[in-house]
Short mmCIF file of C-alpha atoms and ligand atoms in Angstrom, two decimals:
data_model
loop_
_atom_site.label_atom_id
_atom_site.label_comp_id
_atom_site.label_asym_id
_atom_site.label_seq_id
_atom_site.Cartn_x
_atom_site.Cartn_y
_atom_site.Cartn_z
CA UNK B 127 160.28 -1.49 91.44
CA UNK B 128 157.68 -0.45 93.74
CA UNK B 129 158.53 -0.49 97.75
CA UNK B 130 156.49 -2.66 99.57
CA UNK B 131 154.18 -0.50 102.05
CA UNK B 132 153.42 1.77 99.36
CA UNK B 133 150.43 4.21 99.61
CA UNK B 134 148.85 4.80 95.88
CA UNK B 135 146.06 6.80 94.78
CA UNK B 136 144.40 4.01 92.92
CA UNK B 137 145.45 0.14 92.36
CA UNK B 138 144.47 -1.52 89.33
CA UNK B 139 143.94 -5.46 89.68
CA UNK B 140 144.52 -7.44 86.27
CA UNK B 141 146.37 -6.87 83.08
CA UNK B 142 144.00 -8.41 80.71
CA UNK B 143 142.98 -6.16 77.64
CA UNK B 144 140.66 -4.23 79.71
CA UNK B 145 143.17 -3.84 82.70
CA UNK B 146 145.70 -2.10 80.09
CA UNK B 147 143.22 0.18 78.49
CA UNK B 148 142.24 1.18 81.82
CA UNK B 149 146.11 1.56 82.90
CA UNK B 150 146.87 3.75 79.55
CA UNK B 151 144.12 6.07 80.57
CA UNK B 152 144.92 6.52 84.21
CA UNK B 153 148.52 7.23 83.22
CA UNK B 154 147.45 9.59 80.54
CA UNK B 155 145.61 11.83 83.84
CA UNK B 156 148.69 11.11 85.74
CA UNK B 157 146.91 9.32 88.54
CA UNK B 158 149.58 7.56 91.06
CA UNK B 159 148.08 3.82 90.44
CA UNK B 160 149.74 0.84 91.14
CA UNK B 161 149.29 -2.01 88.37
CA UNK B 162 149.17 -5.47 89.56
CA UNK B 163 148.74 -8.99 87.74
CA UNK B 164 148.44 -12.95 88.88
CA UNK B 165 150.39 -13.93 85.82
CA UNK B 166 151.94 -12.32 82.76
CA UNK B 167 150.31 -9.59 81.04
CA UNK B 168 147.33 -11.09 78.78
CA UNK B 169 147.00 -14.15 81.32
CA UNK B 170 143.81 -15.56 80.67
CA UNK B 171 144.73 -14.95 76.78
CA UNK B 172 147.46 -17.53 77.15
CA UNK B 173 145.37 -20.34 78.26
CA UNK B 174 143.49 -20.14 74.41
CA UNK B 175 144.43 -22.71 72.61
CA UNK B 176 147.82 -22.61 70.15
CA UNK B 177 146.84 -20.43 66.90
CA UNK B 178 142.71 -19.96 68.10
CA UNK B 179 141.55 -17.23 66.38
CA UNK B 180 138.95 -14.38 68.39
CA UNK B 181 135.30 -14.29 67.19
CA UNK B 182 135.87 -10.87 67.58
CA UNK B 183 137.12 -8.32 64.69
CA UNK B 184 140.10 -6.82 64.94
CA UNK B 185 138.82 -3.91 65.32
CA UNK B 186 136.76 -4.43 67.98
CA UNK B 187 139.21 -5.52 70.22
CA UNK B 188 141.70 -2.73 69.60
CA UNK B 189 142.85 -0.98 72.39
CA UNK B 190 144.22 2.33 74.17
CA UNK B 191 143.25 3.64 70.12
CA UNK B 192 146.12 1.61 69.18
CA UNK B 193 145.05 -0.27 66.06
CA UNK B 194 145.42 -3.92 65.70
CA UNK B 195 145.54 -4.87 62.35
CA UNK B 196 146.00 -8.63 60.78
CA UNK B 197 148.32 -9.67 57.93
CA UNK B 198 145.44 -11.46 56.09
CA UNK B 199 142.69 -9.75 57.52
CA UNK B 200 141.35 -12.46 59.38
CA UNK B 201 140.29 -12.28 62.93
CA UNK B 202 143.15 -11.40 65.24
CA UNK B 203 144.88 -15.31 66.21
CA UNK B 204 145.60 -15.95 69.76
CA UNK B 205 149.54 -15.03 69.16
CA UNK B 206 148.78 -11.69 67.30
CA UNK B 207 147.05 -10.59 70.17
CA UNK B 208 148.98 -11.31 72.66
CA UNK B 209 151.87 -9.67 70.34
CA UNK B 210 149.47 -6.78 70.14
CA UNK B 211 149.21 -6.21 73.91
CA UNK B 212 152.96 -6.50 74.57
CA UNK B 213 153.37 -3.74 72.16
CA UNK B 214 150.90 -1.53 74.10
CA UNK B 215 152.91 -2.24 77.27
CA UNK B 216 155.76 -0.87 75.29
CA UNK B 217 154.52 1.92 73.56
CA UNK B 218 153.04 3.36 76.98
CA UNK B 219 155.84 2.65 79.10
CA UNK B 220 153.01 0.66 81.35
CA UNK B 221 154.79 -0.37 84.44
CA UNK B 222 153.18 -3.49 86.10
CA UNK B 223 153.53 -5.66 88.84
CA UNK B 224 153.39 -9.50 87.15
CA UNK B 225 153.43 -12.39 88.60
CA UNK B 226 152.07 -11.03 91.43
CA UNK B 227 148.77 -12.22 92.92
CA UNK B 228 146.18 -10.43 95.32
CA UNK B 229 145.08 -12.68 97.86
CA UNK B 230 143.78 -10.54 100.18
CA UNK B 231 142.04 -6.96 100.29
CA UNK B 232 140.12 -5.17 103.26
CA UNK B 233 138.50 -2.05 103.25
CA UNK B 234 138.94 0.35 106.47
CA UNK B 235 135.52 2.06 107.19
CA UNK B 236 136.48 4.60 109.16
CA UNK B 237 140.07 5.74 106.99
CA UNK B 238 138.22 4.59 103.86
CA UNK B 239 141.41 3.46 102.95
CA UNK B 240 141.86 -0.03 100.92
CA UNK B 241 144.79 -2.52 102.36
CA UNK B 242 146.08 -5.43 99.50
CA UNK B 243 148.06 -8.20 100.17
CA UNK B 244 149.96 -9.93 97.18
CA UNK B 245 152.24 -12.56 97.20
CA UNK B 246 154.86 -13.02 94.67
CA UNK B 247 156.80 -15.95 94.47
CA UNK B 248 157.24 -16.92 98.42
CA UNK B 249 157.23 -12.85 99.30
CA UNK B 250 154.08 -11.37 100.52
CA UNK B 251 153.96 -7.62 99.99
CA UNK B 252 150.90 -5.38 101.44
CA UNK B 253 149.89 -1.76 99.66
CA UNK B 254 147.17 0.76 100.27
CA UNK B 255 145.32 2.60 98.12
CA UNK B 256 142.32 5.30 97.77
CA UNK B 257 140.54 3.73 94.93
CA UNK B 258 140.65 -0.14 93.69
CA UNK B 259 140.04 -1.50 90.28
CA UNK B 260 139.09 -5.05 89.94
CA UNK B 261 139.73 -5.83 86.58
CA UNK B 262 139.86 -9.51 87.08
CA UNK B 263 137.90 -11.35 84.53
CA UNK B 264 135.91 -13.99 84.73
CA UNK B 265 137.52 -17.64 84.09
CA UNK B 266 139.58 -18.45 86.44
CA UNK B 267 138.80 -22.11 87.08
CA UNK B 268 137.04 -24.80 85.54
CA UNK B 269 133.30 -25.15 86.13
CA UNK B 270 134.00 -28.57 87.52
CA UNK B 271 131.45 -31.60 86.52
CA UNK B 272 132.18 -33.51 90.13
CA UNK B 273 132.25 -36.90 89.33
CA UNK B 274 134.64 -39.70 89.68
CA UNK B 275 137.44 -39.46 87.41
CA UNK B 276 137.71 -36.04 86.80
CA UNK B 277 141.06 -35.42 88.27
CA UNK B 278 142.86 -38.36 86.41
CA UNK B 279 145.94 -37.35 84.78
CA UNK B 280 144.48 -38.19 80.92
CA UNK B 281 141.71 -35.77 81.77
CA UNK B 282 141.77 -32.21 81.15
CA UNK B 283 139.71 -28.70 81.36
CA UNK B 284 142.49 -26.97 79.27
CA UNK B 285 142.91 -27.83 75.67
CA UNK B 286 145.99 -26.39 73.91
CA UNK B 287 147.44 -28.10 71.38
CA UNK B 288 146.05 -30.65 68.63
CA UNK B 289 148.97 -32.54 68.23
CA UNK B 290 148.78 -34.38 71.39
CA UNK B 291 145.91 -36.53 69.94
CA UNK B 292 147.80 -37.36 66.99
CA UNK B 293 146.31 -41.00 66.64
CA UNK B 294 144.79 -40.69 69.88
CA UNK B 295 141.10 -41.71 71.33
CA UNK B 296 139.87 -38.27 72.41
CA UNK B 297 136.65 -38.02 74.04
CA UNK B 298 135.62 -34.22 73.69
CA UNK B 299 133.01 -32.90 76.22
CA UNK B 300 130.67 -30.10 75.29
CA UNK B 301 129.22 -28.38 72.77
CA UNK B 302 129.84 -24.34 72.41
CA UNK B 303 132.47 -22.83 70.70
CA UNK B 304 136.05 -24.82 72.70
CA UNK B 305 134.40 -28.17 72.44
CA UNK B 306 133.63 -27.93 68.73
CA UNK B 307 136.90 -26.37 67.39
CA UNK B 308 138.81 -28.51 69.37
CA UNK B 309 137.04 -31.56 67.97
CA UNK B 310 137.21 -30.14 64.46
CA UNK B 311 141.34 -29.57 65.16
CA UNK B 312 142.13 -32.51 66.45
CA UNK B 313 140.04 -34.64 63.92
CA UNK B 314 142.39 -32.52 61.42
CA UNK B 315 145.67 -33.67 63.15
CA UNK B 316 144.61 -37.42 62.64
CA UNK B 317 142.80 -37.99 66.80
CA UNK B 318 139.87 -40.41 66.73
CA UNK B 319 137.10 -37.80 68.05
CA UNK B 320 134.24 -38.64 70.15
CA UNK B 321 132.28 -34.99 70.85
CA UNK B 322 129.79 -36.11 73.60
CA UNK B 323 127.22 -32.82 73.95
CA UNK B 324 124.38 -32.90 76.99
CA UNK B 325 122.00 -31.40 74.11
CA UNK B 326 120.40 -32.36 71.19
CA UNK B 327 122.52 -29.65 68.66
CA UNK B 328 124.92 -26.92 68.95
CA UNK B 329 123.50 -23.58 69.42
CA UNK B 330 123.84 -22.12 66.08
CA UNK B 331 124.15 -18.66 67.20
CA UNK B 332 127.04 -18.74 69.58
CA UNK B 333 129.22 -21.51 67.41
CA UNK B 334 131.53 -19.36 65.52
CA UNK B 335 130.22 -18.75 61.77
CA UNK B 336 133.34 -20.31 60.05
CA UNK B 337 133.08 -23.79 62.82
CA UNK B 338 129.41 -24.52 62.81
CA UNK B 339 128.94 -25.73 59.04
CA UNK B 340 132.58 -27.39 59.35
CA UNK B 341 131.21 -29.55 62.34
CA UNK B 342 128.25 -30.21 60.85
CA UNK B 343 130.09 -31.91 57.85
CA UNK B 344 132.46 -34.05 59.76
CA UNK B 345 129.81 -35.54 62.21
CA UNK B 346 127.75 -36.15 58.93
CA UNK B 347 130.62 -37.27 57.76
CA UNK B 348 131.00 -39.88 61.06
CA UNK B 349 134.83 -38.37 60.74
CA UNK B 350 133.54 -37.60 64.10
CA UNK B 351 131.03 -39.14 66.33
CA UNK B 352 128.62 -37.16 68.12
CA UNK B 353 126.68 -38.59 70.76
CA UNK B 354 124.06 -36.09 72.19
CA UNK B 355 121.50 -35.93 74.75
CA UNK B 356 124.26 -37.15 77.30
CA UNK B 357 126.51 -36.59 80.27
CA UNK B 358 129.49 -38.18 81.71
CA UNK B 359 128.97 -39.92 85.07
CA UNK B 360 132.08 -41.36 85.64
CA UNK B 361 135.91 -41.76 84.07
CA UNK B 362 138.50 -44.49 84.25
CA UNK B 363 141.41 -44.20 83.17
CA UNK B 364 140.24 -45.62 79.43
CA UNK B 365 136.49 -45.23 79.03
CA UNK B 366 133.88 -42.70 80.13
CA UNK B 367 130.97 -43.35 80.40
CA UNK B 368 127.88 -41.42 79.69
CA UNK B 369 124.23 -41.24 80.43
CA UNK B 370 121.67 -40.28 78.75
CA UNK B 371 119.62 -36.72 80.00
CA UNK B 372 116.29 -35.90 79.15
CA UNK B 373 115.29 -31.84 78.99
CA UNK B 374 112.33 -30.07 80.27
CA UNK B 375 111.34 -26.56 80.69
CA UNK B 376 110.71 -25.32 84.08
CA UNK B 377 108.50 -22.48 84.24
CA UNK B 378 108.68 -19.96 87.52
CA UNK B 379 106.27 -17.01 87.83
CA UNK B 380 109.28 -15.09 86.22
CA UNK B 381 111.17 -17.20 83.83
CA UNK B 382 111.25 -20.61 81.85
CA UNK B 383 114.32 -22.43 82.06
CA UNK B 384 115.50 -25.96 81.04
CA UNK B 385 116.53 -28.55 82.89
CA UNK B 386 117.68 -32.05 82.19
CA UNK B 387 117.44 -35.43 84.19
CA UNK B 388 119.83 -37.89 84.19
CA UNK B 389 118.81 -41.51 83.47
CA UNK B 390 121.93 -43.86 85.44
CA UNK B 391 119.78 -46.64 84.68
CA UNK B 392 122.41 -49.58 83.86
CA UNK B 393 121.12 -50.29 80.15
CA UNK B 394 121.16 -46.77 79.19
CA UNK B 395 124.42 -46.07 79.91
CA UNK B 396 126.92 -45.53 77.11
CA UNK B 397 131.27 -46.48 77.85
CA UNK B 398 133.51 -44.86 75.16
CA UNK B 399 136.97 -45.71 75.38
CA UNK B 400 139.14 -43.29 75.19
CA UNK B 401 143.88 -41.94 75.56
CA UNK B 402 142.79 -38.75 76.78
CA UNK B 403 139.16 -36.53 77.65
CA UNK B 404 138.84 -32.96 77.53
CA UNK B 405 136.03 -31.73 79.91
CA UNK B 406 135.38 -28.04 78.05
CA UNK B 407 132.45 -27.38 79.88
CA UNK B 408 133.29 -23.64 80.94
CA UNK B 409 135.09 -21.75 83.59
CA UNK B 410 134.00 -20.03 86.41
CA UNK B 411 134.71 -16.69 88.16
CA UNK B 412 136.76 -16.59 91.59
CA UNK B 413 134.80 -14.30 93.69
CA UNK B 414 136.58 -14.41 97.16
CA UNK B 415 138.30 -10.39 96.65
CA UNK B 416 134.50 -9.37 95.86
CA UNK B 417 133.45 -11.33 99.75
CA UNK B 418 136.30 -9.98 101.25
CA UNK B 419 135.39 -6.31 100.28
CA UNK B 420 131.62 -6.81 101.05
CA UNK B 421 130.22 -6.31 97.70
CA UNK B 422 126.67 -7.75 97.01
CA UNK B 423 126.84 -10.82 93.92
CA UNK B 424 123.48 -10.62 92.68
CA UNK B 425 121.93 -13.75 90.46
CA UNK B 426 122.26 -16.77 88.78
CA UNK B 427 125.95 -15.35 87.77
CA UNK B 428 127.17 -14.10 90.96
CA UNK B 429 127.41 -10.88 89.27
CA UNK B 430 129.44 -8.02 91.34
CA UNK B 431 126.89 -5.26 91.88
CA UNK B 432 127.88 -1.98 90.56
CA UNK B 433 126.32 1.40 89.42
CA UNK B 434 126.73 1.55 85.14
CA UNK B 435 127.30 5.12 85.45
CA UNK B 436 130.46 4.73 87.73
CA UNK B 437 131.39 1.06 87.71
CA UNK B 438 131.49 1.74 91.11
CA UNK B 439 130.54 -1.34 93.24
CA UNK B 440 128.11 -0.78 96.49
CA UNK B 441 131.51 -0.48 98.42
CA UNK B 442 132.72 3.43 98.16
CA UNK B 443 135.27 3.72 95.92
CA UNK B 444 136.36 -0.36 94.76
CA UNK B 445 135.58 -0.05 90.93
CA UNK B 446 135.08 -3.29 88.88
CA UNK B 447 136.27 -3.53 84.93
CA UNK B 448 135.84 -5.63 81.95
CA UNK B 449 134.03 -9.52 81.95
CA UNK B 450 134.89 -9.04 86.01
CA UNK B 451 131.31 -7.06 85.72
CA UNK B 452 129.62 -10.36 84.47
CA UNK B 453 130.30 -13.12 87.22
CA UNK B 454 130.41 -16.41 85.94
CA UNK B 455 128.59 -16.01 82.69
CA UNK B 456 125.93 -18.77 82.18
CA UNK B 457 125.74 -16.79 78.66
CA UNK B 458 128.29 -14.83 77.37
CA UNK B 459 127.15 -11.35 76.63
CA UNK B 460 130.38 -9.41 78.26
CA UNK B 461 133.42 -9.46 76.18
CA UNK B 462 136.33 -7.39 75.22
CA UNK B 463 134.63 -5.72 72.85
CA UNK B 464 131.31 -4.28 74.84
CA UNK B 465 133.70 -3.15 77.86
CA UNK B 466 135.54 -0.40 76.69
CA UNK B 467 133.33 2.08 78.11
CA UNK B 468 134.37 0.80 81.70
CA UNK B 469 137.65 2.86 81.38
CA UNK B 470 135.43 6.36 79.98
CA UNK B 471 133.37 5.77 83.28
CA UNK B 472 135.96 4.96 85.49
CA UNK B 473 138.06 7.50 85.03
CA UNK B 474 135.43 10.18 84.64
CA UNK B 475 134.96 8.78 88.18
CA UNK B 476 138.30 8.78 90.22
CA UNK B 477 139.55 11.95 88.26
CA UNK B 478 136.71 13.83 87.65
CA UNK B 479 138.39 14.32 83.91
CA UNK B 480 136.84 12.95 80.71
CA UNK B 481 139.02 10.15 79.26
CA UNK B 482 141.69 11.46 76.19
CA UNK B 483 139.30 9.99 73.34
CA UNK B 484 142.39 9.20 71.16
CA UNK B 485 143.44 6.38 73.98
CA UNK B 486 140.00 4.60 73.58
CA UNK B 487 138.82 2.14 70.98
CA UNK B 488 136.77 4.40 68.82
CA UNK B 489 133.81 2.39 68.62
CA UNK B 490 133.43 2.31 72.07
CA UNK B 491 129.83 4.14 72.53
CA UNK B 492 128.45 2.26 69.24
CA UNK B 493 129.32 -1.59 70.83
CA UNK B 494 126.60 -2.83 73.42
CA UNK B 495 126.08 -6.23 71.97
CA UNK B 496 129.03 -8.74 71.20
CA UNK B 497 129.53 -8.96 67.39
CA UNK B 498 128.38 -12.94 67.42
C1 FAD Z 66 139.13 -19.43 73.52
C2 FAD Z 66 138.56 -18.09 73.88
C3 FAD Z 66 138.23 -17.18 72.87
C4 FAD Z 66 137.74 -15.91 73.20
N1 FAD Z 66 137.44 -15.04 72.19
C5 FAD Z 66 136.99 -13.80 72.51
C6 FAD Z 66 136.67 -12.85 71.48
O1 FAD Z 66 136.75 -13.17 70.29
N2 FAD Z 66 136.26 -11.61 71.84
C7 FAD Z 66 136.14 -11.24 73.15
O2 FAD Z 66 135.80 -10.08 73.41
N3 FAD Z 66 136.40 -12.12 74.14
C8 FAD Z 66 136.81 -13.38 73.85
N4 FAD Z 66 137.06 -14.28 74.83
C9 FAD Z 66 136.87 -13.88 76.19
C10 FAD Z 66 138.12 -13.09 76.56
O3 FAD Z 66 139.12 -13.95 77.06
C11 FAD Z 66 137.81 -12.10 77.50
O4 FAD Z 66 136.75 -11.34 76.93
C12 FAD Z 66 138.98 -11.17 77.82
O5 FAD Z 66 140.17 -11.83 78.18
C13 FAD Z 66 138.45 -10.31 78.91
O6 FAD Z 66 139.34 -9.29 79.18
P1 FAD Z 66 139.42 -8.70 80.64
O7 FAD Z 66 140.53 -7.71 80.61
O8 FAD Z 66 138.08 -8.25 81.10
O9 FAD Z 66 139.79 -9.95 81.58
P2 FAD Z 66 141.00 -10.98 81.49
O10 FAD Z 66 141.64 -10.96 80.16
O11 FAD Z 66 140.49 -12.27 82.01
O12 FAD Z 66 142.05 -10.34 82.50
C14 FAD Z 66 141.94 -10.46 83.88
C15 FAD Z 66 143.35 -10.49 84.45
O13 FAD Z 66 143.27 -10.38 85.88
C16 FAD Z 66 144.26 -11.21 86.43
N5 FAD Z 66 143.86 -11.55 87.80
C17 FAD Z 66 142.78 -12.27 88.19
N6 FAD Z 66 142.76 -12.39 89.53
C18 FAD Z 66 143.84 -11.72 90.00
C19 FAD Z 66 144.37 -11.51 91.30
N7 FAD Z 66 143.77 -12.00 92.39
N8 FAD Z 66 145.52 -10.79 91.43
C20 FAD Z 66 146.12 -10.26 90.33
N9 FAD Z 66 145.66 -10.45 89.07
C21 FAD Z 66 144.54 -11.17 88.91
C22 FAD Z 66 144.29 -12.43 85.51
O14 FAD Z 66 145.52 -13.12 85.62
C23 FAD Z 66 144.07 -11.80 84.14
O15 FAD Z 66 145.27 -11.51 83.46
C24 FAD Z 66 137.53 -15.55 74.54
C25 FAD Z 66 137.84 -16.47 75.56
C26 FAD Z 66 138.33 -17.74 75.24
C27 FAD Z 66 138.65 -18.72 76.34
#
């Protein structure tokens, strides 16, 4: 158990699969580091759905050079991998701080010393360090829609389990990979499925290759009923109702972009009654460590800025890891996968060392580009 008031030469922010490659490595060049996590090792894993199963191969989301291999060799399911990354805790002796938030981090100027605050349970506990790592991924709250309703208690961001809707109205927005395999799974489990979608089609090359044919079918099918070109502009507690959008592309001197106007005119609008409404519309980084610490969020994303070489940030010395690099990605192109490098650079950085290559997924230098 680590003393509160400690001094460390690095602290390492998150325990996501990124976080614990990182943590492997740094124990490996026996830095002092001090390994802290919000929630329980693989949080933002547990959120998935029951039994999802990663786009990803197995192979690509390997970790530490630990292998992850699948009974059926299928991609890795939600509880294989957080089986997987319980085993790497184990098998490297990782110590870490869970259920233990950061909600507070300065940087001295003049010391160039780091101060973090966590609080755990009702204790707040406050460490130092030389070097941060902000390996903190990148959904940590809903990308809210703001309109009446939302917060009802039949209405949810999260979906996890199909059963619920056994028999149920389920209204279903969205339309990227959550919103269609939830529709598709709860349609299995006998819900009534409405799958509401602010475009005119799914995007055929994010939808997972197995879901996109499957949703296809069904909607064909009118097992379940699609109704694009439409948002929700308001919920009760048994209908929501939707309006139709119309797109258009915007064109600036540097890019073209869509966007889409509402049309609340009365006749227009569409109510769909409904038990229960999932609102998977995406998630959303939490960027207030990043303001705290000064560093510049650049873009559309609110991306951290950092130097690819290092993964250092503009502030000396606070490194950032994993989809944490990526802000709130309007479209996904950091993942598991294309982030292994972080821990070669990072710890070429704070020890000067180059990484033990046998405690790195092997593909690491080949992956740039997500698999799908
Ligand atoms: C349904 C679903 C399917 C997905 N499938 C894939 C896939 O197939 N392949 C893929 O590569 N990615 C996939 N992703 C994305 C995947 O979740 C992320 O790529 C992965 O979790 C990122 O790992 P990470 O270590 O960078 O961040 P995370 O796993 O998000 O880890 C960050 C950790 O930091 C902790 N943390 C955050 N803030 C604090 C704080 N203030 N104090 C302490 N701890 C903190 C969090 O609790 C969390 O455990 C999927 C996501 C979803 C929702």
């Amino acid at each position: 158990m680590t003393t509160p008031s400690s001094h460390h030469n690095t602290i390492l922010v998150g325990a996501g699969p990124i976080g614990l490659e990182i943590a492997v490595n740094l124990k490996d060049k026996r830095v002092d580091f001090l390994h802290i996590e919000a929630g329980q090792i693989g949080q933002t894993i547990t959120w998935y759905p029951r039994n999802v199963r990663f786009f990803s191969s197995p192979e690509r989301i390997a970790i530490a050079g630990m292998p992850l291999h699948t009974a059926n060799q299928e991609k890795a399911s939600r509880e294989q991998y957080l089986a997987y990354l319980r085993s790497i805790v184990e098998h490297f002796d990782l110590r870490i701080n869970t259920h233990e938030r950061v909600v507070a981090a300065t940087r001295d100027p003049s010391t160039n010393i780091f101060t973090i605050q966590t609080q755990k349970h009702t204790q707040t506990y406050t460490y130092t360090c030389d070097n941060l790592i902000l390996a903190i991924g990148d959904m940590h709250k809903p990308l809210k829609l703001n309109i009446p309703g939302e917060d009802l208690p039949n209405v949810s961001h999260y979906f996890d389990e199909p059963h619920n809707y056994f028999r149920k109205k389920l209204t279903i927005i969205g339309g990227r990979n959550s919103a269609v395999e939830a529709a598709i799974r709860c349609q299995r489990v006998g819900a009534h499925v409405t799958l509401a979608y602010r475009r005119e089609n799914f995007d055929r090359d994010i939808i997972k290759y197995w879901l996109y044919p499957e949703i296809r079918s069904l909607i064909k099918s009118k097992d379940i009923t699609f109704i694009p070109n439409t948002t929700p502009i308001r919920i009760s507690p048994t209908h929501t109702t939707l309006a139709p959008v119309t797109w258009s592309d915007q064109t600036t001197s540097a890019t073209t972009h869509n966007t889409f106007t509402i049309n609340t005119d009365p006749e227009q609008l569409i109510d769909i009654t409904h038990d229960f409404l999932l609102l998977l519309t995406g998630y959303q980084q939490d960027t207030s460590l990043f303001k705290q610490l000064g560093v510049n969020l650049e873009g559309i994303n609110r991306q951290p800025h950092f130097d690819p070489k290092t993964m250092m940030t503009n502030v000396p010395n606070l490194y950032v890891a994993g989809t944490a690099t990526a802000g709130t990605q309007t479209k996904f192109l950091v993942f598991i996968e294309t982030s292994h490098i972080h821990t070669t650079r990072i710890i070429q950085s704070i020890t000067g060392a180059t990484n033990n290559p046998n405690l790195l997924n092997n593909l690491c230098h080949n992956i740039s580009q997500p698999e799908s």
